[in-house]
XYZ file of C-alpha atoms in Angstrom:
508
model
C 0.000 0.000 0.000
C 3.195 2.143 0.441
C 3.132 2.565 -3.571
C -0.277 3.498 -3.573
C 0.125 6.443 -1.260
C 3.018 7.608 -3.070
C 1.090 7.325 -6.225
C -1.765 9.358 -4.835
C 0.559 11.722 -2.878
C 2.025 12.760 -5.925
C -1.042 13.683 -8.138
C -2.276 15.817 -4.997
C 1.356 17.558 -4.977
C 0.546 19.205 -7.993
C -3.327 18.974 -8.504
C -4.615 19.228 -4.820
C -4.021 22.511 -3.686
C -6.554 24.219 -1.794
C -6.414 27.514 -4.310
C -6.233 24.602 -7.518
C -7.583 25.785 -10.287
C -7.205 22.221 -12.618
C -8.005 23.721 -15.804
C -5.463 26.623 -15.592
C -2.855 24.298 -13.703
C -2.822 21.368 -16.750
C -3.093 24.414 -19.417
C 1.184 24.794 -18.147
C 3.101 22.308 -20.606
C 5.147 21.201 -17.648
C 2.074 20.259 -15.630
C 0.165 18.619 -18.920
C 3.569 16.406 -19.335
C 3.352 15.536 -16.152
C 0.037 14.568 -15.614
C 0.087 12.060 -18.588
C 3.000 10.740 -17.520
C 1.157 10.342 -13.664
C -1.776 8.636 -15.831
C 0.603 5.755 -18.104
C 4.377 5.796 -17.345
C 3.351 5.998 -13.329
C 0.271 4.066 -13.814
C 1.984 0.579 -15.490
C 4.451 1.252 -12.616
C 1.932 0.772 -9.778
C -0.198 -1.496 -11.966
C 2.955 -3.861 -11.585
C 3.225 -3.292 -7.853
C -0.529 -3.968 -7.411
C -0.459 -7.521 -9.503
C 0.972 -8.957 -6.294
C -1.147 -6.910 -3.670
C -4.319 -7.160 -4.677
C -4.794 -10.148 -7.469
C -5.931 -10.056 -10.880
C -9.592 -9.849 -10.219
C -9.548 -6.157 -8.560
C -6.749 -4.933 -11.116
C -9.861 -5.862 -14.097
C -12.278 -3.483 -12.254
C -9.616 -1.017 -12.396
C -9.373 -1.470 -15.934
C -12.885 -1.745 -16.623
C -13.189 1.928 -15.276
C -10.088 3.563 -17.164
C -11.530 1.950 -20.654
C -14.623 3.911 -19.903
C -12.801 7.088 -19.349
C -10.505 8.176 -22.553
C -6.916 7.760 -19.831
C -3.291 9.431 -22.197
C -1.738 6.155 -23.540
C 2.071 5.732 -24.378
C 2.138 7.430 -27.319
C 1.174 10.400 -25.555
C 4.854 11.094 -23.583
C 6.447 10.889 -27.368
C 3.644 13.638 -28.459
C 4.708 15.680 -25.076
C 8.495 15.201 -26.185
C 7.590 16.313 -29.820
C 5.584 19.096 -28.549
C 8.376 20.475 -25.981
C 11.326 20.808 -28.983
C 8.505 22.298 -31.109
C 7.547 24.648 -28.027
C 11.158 25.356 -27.268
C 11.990 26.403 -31.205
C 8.879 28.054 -31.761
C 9.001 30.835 -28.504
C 12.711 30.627 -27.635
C 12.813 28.682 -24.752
C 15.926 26.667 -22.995
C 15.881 23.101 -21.903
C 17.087 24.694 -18.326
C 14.005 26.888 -18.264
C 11.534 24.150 -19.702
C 12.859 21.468 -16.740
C 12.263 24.123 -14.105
C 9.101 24.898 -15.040
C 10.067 28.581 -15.585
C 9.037 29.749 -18.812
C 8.242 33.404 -19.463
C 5.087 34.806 -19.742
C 3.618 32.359 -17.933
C 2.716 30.802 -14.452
C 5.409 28.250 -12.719
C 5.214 25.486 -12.802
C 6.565 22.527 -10.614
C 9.910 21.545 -11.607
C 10.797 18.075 -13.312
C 12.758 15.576 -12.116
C 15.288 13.479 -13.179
C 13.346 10.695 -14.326
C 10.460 12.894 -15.809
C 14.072 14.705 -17.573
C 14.707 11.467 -18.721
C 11.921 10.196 -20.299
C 11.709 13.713 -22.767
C 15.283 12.917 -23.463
C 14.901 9.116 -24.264
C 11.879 9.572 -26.543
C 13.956 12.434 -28.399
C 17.224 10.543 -29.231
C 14.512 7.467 -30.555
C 13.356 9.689 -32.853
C 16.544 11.532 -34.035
C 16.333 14.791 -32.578
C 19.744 14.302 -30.889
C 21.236 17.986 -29.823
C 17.765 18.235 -27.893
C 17.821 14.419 -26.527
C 21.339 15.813 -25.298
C 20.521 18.619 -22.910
C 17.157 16.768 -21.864
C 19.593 13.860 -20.921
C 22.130 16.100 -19.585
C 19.726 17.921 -16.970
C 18.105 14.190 -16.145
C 21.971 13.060 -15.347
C 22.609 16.197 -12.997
C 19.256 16.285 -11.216
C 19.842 11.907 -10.816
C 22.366 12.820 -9.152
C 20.765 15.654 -6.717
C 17.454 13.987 -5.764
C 19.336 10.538 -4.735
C 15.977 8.576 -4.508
C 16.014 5.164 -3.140
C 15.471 3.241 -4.952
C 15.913 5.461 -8.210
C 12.815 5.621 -10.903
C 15.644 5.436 -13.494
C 18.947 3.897 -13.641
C 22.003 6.373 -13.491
C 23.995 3.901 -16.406
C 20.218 4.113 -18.797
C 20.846 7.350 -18.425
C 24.748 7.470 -19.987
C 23.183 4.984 -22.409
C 21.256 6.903 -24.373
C 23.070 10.302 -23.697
C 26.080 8.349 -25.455
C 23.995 7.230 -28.180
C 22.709 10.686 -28.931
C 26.297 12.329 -28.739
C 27.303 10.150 -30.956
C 24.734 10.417 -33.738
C 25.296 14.462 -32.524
C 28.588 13.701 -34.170
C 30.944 13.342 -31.128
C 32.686 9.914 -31.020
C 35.301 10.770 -28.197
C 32.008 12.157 -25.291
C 30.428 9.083 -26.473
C 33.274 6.730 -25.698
C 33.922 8.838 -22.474
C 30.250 8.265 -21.531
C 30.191 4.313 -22.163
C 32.830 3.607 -20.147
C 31.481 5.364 -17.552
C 28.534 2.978 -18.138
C 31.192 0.025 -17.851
C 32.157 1.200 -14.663
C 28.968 1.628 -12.764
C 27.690 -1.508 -14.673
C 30.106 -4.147 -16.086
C 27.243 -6.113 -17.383
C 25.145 -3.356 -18.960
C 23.986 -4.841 -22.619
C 26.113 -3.083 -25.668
C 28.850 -1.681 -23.403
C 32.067 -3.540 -24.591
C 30.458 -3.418 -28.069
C 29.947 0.008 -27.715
C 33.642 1.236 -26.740
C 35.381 -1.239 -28.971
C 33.517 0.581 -32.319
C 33.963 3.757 -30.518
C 38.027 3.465 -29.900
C 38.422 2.166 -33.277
C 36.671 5.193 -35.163
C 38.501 7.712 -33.328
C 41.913 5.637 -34.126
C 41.067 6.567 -38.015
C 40.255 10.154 -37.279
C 42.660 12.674 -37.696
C 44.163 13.679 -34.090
C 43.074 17.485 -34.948
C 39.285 15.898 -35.538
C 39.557 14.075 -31.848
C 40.671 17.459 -30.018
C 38.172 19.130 -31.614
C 35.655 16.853 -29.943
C 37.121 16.978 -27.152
C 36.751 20.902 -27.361
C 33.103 20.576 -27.790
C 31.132 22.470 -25.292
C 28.990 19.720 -23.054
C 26.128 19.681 -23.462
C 26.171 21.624 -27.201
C 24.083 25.079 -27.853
C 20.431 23.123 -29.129
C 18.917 26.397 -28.590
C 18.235 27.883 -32.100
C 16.089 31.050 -33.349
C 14.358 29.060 -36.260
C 13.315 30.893 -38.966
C 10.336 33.265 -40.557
C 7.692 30.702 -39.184
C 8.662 31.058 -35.447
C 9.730 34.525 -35.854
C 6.099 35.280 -36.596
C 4.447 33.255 -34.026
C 6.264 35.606 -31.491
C 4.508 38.530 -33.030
C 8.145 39.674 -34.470
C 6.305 40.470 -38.166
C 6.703 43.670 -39.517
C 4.156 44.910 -42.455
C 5.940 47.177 -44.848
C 4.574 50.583 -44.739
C 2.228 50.563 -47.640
C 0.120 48.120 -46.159
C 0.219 49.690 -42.715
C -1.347 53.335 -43.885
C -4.158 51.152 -45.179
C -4.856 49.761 -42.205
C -8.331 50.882 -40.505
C -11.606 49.861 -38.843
C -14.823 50.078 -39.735
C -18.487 48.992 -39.371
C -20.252 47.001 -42.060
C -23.869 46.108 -43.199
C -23.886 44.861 -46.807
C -26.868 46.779 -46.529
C -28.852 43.777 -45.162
C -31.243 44.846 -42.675
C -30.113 41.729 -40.254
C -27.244 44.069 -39.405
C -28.649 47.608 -39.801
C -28.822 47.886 -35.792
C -25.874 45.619 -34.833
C -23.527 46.150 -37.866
C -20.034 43.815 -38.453
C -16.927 45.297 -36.795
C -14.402 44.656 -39.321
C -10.566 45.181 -38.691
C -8.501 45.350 -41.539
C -5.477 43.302 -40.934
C -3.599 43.438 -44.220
C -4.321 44.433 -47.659
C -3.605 42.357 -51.135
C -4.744 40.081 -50.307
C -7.158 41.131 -48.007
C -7.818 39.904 -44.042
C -9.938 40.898 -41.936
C -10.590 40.337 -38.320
C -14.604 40.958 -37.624
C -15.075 41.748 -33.496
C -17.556 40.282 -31.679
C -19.175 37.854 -34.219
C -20.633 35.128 -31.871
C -21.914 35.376 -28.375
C -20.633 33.508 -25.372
C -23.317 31.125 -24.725
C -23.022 30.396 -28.552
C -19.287 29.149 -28.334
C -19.918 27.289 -24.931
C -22.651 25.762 -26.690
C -20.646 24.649 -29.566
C -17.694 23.424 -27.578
C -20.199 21.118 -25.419
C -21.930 19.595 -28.837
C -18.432 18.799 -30.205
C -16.799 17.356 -27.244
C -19.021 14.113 -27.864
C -17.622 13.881 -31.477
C -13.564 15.284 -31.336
C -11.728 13.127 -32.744
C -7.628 13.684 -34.285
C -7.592 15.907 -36.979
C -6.511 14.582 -40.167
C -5.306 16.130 -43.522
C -6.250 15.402 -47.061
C -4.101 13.485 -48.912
C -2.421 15.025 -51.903
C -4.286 14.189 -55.429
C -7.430 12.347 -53.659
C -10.789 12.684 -51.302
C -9.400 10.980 -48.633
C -8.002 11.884 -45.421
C -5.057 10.643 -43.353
C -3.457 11.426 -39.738
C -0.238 13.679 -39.665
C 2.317 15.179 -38.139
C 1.408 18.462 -39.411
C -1.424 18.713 -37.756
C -1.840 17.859 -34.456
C -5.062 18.424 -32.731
C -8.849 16.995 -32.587
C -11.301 17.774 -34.779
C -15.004 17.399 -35.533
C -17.580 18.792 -38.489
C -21.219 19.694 -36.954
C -23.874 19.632 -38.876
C -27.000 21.666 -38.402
C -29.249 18.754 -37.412
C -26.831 18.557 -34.463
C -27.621 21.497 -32.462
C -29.958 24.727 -33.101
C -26.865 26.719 -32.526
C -24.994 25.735 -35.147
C -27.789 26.654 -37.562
C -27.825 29.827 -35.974
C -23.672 30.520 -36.083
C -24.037 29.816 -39.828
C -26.700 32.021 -40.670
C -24.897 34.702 -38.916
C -21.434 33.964 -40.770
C -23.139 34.334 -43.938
C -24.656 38.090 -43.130
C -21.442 39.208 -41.956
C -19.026 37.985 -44.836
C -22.468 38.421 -47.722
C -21.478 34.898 -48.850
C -24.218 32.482 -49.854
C -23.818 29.026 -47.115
C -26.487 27.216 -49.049
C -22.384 25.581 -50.236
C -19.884 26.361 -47.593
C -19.103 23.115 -45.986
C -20.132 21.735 -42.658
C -19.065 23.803 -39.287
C -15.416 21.998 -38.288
C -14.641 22.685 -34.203
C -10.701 22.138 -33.505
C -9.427 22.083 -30.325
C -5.768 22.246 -29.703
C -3.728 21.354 -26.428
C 0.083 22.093 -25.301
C 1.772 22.292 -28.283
C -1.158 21.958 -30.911
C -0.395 23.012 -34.275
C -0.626 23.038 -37.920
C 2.081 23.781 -40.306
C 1.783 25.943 -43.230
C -1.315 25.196 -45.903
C -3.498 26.754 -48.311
C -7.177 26.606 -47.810
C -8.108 25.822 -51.303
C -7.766 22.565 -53.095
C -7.097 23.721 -57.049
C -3.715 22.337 -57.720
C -1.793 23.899 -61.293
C -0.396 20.355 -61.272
C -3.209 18.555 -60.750
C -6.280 19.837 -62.637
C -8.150 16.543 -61.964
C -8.461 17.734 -58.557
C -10.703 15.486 -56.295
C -12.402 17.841 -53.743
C -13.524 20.016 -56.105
C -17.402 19.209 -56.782
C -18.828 20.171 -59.474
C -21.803 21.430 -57.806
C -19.673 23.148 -55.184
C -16.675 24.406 -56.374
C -13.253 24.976 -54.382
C -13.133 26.864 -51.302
C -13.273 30.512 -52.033
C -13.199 31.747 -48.377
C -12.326 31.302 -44.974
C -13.804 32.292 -41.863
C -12.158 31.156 -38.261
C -13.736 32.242 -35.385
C -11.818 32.073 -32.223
C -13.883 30.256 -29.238
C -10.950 30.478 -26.328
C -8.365 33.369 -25.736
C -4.952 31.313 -25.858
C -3.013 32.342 -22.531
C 0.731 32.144 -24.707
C 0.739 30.972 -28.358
C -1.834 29.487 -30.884
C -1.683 32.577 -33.668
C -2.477 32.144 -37.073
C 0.452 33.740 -39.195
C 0.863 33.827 -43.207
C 4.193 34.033 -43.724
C 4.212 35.173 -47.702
C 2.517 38.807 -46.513
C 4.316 38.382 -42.638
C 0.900 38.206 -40.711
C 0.120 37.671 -37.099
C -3.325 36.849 -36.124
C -3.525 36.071 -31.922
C -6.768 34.449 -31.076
C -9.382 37.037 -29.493
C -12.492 35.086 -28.461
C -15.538 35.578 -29.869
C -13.473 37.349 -32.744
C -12.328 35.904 -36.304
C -10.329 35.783 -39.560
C -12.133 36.105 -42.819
C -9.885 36.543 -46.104
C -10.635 35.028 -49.745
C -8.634 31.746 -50.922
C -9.378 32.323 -54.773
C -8.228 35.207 -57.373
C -10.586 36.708 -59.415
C -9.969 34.314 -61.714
C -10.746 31.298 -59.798
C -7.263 30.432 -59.188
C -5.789 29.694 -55.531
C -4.419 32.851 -54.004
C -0.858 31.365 -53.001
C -0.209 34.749 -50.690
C -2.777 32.939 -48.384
C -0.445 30.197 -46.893
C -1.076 29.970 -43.587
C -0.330 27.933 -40.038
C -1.352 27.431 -36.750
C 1.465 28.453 -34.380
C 1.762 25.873 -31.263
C 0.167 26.550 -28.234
C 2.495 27.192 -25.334
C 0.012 27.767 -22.374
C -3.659 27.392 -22.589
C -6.466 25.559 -24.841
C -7.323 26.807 -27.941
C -10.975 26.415 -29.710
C -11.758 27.710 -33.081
C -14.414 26.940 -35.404
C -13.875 27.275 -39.670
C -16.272 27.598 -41.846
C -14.875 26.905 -45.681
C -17.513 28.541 -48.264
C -16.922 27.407 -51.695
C -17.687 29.023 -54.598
C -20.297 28.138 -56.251
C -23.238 30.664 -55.393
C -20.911 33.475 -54.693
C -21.210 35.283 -57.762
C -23.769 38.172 -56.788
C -21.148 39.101 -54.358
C -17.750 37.970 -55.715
C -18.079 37.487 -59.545
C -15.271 36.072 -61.493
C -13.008 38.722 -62.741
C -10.553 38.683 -65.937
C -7.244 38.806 -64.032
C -5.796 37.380 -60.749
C -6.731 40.976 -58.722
C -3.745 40.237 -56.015
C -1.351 40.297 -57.965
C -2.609 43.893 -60.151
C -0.418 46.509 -59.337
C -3.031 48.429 -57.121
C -3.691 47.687 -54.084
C -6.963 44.987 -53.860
C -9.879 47.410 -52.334
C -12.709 44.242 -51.064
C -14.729 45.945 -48.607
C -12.981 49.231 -48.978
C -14.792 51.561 -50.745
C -12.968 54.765 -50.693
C -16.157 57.000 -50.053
C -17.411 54.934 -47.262
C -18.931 57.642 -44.816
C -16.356 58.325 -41.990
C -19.358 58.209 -39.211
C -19.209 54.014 -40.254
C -15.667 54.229 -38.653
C -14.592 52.918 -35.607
C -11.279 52.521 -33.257
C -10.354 50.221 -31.192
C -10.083 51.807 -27.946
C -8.274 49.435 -25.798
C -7.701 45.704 -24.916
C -10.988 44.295 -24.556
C -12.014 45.846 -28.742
C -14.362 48.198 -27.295
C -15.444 50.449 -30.259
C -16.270 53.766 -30.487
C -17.827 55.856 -33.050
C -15.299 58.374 -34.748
């Protein structure tokens, strides 16, 4: 029963305080790591402690309650250990920082321990990302040596075992040799070992000596900590819109002239221009998002991605999140969130495509995709109906502000959108001409701390003519500036500002 009360004493540590407030505490990456790890690594640990305690019959009623509860599996610590390196690349963070629990911006979190350190580290070097397995490994060797548990979760020579294997690969023969004979030492019988340091001395005998000094020079552990590139760059909000774009920038109410909005008209933010995006305020009320988030929590399932050149869809990397398309026979309010989507963009939905909810955890994301399926490669392309069309537009309403992270950048025209709930991003997919608007590439940037909702709505294009007829030339890429729901004699009273954090709007 001792492991029981350990078991339990160390969910309360982090989940029981009196002042606990779960949701914000597992919306921390550290804590969401380390509650999946409390729920499988932990779990199998005590589940093999309890085989002997309590027989076979009471360990099947325990089961029998996790199957109807979805538990994390396995696979979850290597989606953690994915979704730290992405964090860590994406918003600058180092491994010191992440294992403390002290990233910026955001609430501390508990620190992790060696064999928490450990696990990142192992499921990193398995999967090749080797100067990051490195310093994971590196802290989980230190802090093994600090806490001194008895008896230890992990192993002090698994440790140098995969921390050589990793500097290796990392390209340094002469710490990995160093490190397996440490391994020797502390465990003359550890599997590999006197394979390992035989290969080892006899690559470094054929290096030149200047290559082995060199190695020897290395800094330990190696700098992993790297600024990535445009895509991260822009998911910090470091974008910069050239100065054209930026004196076009304004605010201003909308009706389409449709009665439906004559008292309550669409706040529409201009957020670039050619192509155009908007951000429209306050499109969707709060019981309306709750609503929707409670419908499609009963049907979320992982997102997938349509496979290139067919109709058919497929789990990926790219994407990582869960996903489900509402219909209107599902709830009222999704009827009622369509209809209003249509009066505030003027697009027809009799053909825009069924309501998709996404929800996105710690490190949720989606790389960079276009919207639309026309391919100049591939004119046979399957998604496109006939009595549809491709998807002319987008609109993605925001259900959740994101604590840290989760924007929506396009890094062609250097865009940052940062989720606003209740807000969302409208902009066209298609040219004029019916061809896809490449300057629309767009991604998801990973959430560091919080839960992100959205809901899209993809309108294709048949239908849309009254409002968006087919033009002669691709209009983006005509020399003037694209003008969609600019007219320049709107009436300045139809103007507003934003007048401080919360999008208040005032009349100019």
């Amino acid at each position: 029963m001792h492991s029981v009360g350990r078991y339990i004493d160390k969910f309360n540590d982090i989940f029981e305080a009196s002042d606990a407030d779960a949701d914000r505490i597992v919306s921390h990456p550290v804590n969401a790591f380390l509650l999946v790890k409390h729920l499988t690594v932990d779990w199998e640990q005590l589940r093999r402690f309890l085989e002997f305690d309590v027989g076979p019959a009471a360990l099947a009623d325990i089961d029998k309650h996790r199957s109807e509860v979805r538990f994390p599996e396995a696979e979850d610590i290597r989606g953690a250990a994915e979704g730290f390196v992405r964090l860590q690349r994406t918003y600058k963070i180092k491994t010191e920082d992440f294992a403390a629990g002290n990233i910026t911006g955001i609430a501390k979190a508990q620190a992790l321990g060696a064999f928490d350190c450990y696990l990142i580290g192992h499921r990193l070097a398995v999967d090749g990302s080797h100067d990051y397995a490195i310093n994971w490994l590196e802290i989980a060797l230190r802090k093994w040596h600090e806490e001194k548990e008895d008896p230890p979760a992990i192993r002090e020579a698994d440790i140098l075992d995969w921390l050589q294997y990793s500097y290796y690969h990392g390209g340094n023969a002469w710490v990995a040799l160093e490190l397996s004979k440490k391994v020797k030492e502390i465990d003359p019988a550890f599997p590999t070992v006197e394979a390992n340091i035989e290969y080892y001395e006899k690559l470094l005998s054929e290096l030149p000596v200047s290559a082995v000094d060199a190695m020897k020079l290395q800094a330990r552990p190696p700098v992993a900590f790297d600024l990535g590139g445009q895509y991260e760059a822009l998911c910090r909000g470091e974008g910069v819109l050239p100065a054209r774009v930026r004196q076009r920038l304004r605010c201003y109410y909308e009706t389409h002239n449709n009665p439906y909005l004559l008292l309550q008209p669409a706040k529409f933010e201009v957020a670039h221009v050619s192509p155009d995006i908007f951000i429209l305020h306050d499109v969707a009320f709060e019981s309306e998002m709750e609503q929707i988030k409670t419908v499609a929590m009963t049907h979320l399932q992982r997102a997938t991605v349509v496979k290139a050149g067919s109709a058919e869809t497929e789990f990926a990397k790219i994407r990582i999140s869960k996903s489900a398309f509402l219909g209107e026979d599902v709830d009222p309010v999704i009827a009622k969130v369509n209809r209003h989507i249509g009066y505030v963009t003027n697009m027809d939905m009799e053909q825009a495509e069924q309501l998709q909810i996404a929800n996105y955890g710690i490190g949720g994301h989606y790389n960079a995709h276009y919207d639309f399926f026309r391919n100049p490669n591939d004119p046979d392309t399957k998604q496109i109906e006939p009595n549809l069309g491709d998807r002319i537009a987008t609109f993605l309403l925001y259900m959740t502000d994101v604590e840290a992270g989760g924007a929506t950048t396009f890094p062609v025209i250097n865009v940052t959108l940062f989720p606003q709930k209740g807000s969302a991003a409208f902009w066209y997919n298609l040219n004029r001409d019916g061809t896809g608007d490449v300057r629309t590439l767009h991604e998801g940037c990973p959430v560091l701390s919080g839960n992100k909702w959205i809901s899209n709505k993809w309108i294709r294009e048949v239908g849309q003519f009254p409002t968006r007829p087919c033009g002669l030339v691709k209009d983006g890429l005509d020399p003037q500036l694209s003008k969609e729901f600019l007219p320049e004699t709107a009436p300045v009273v139809n103007e507003f500002v934003v007048t401080d954090e919360k999008n208040d709007f005032e009349r100019k």
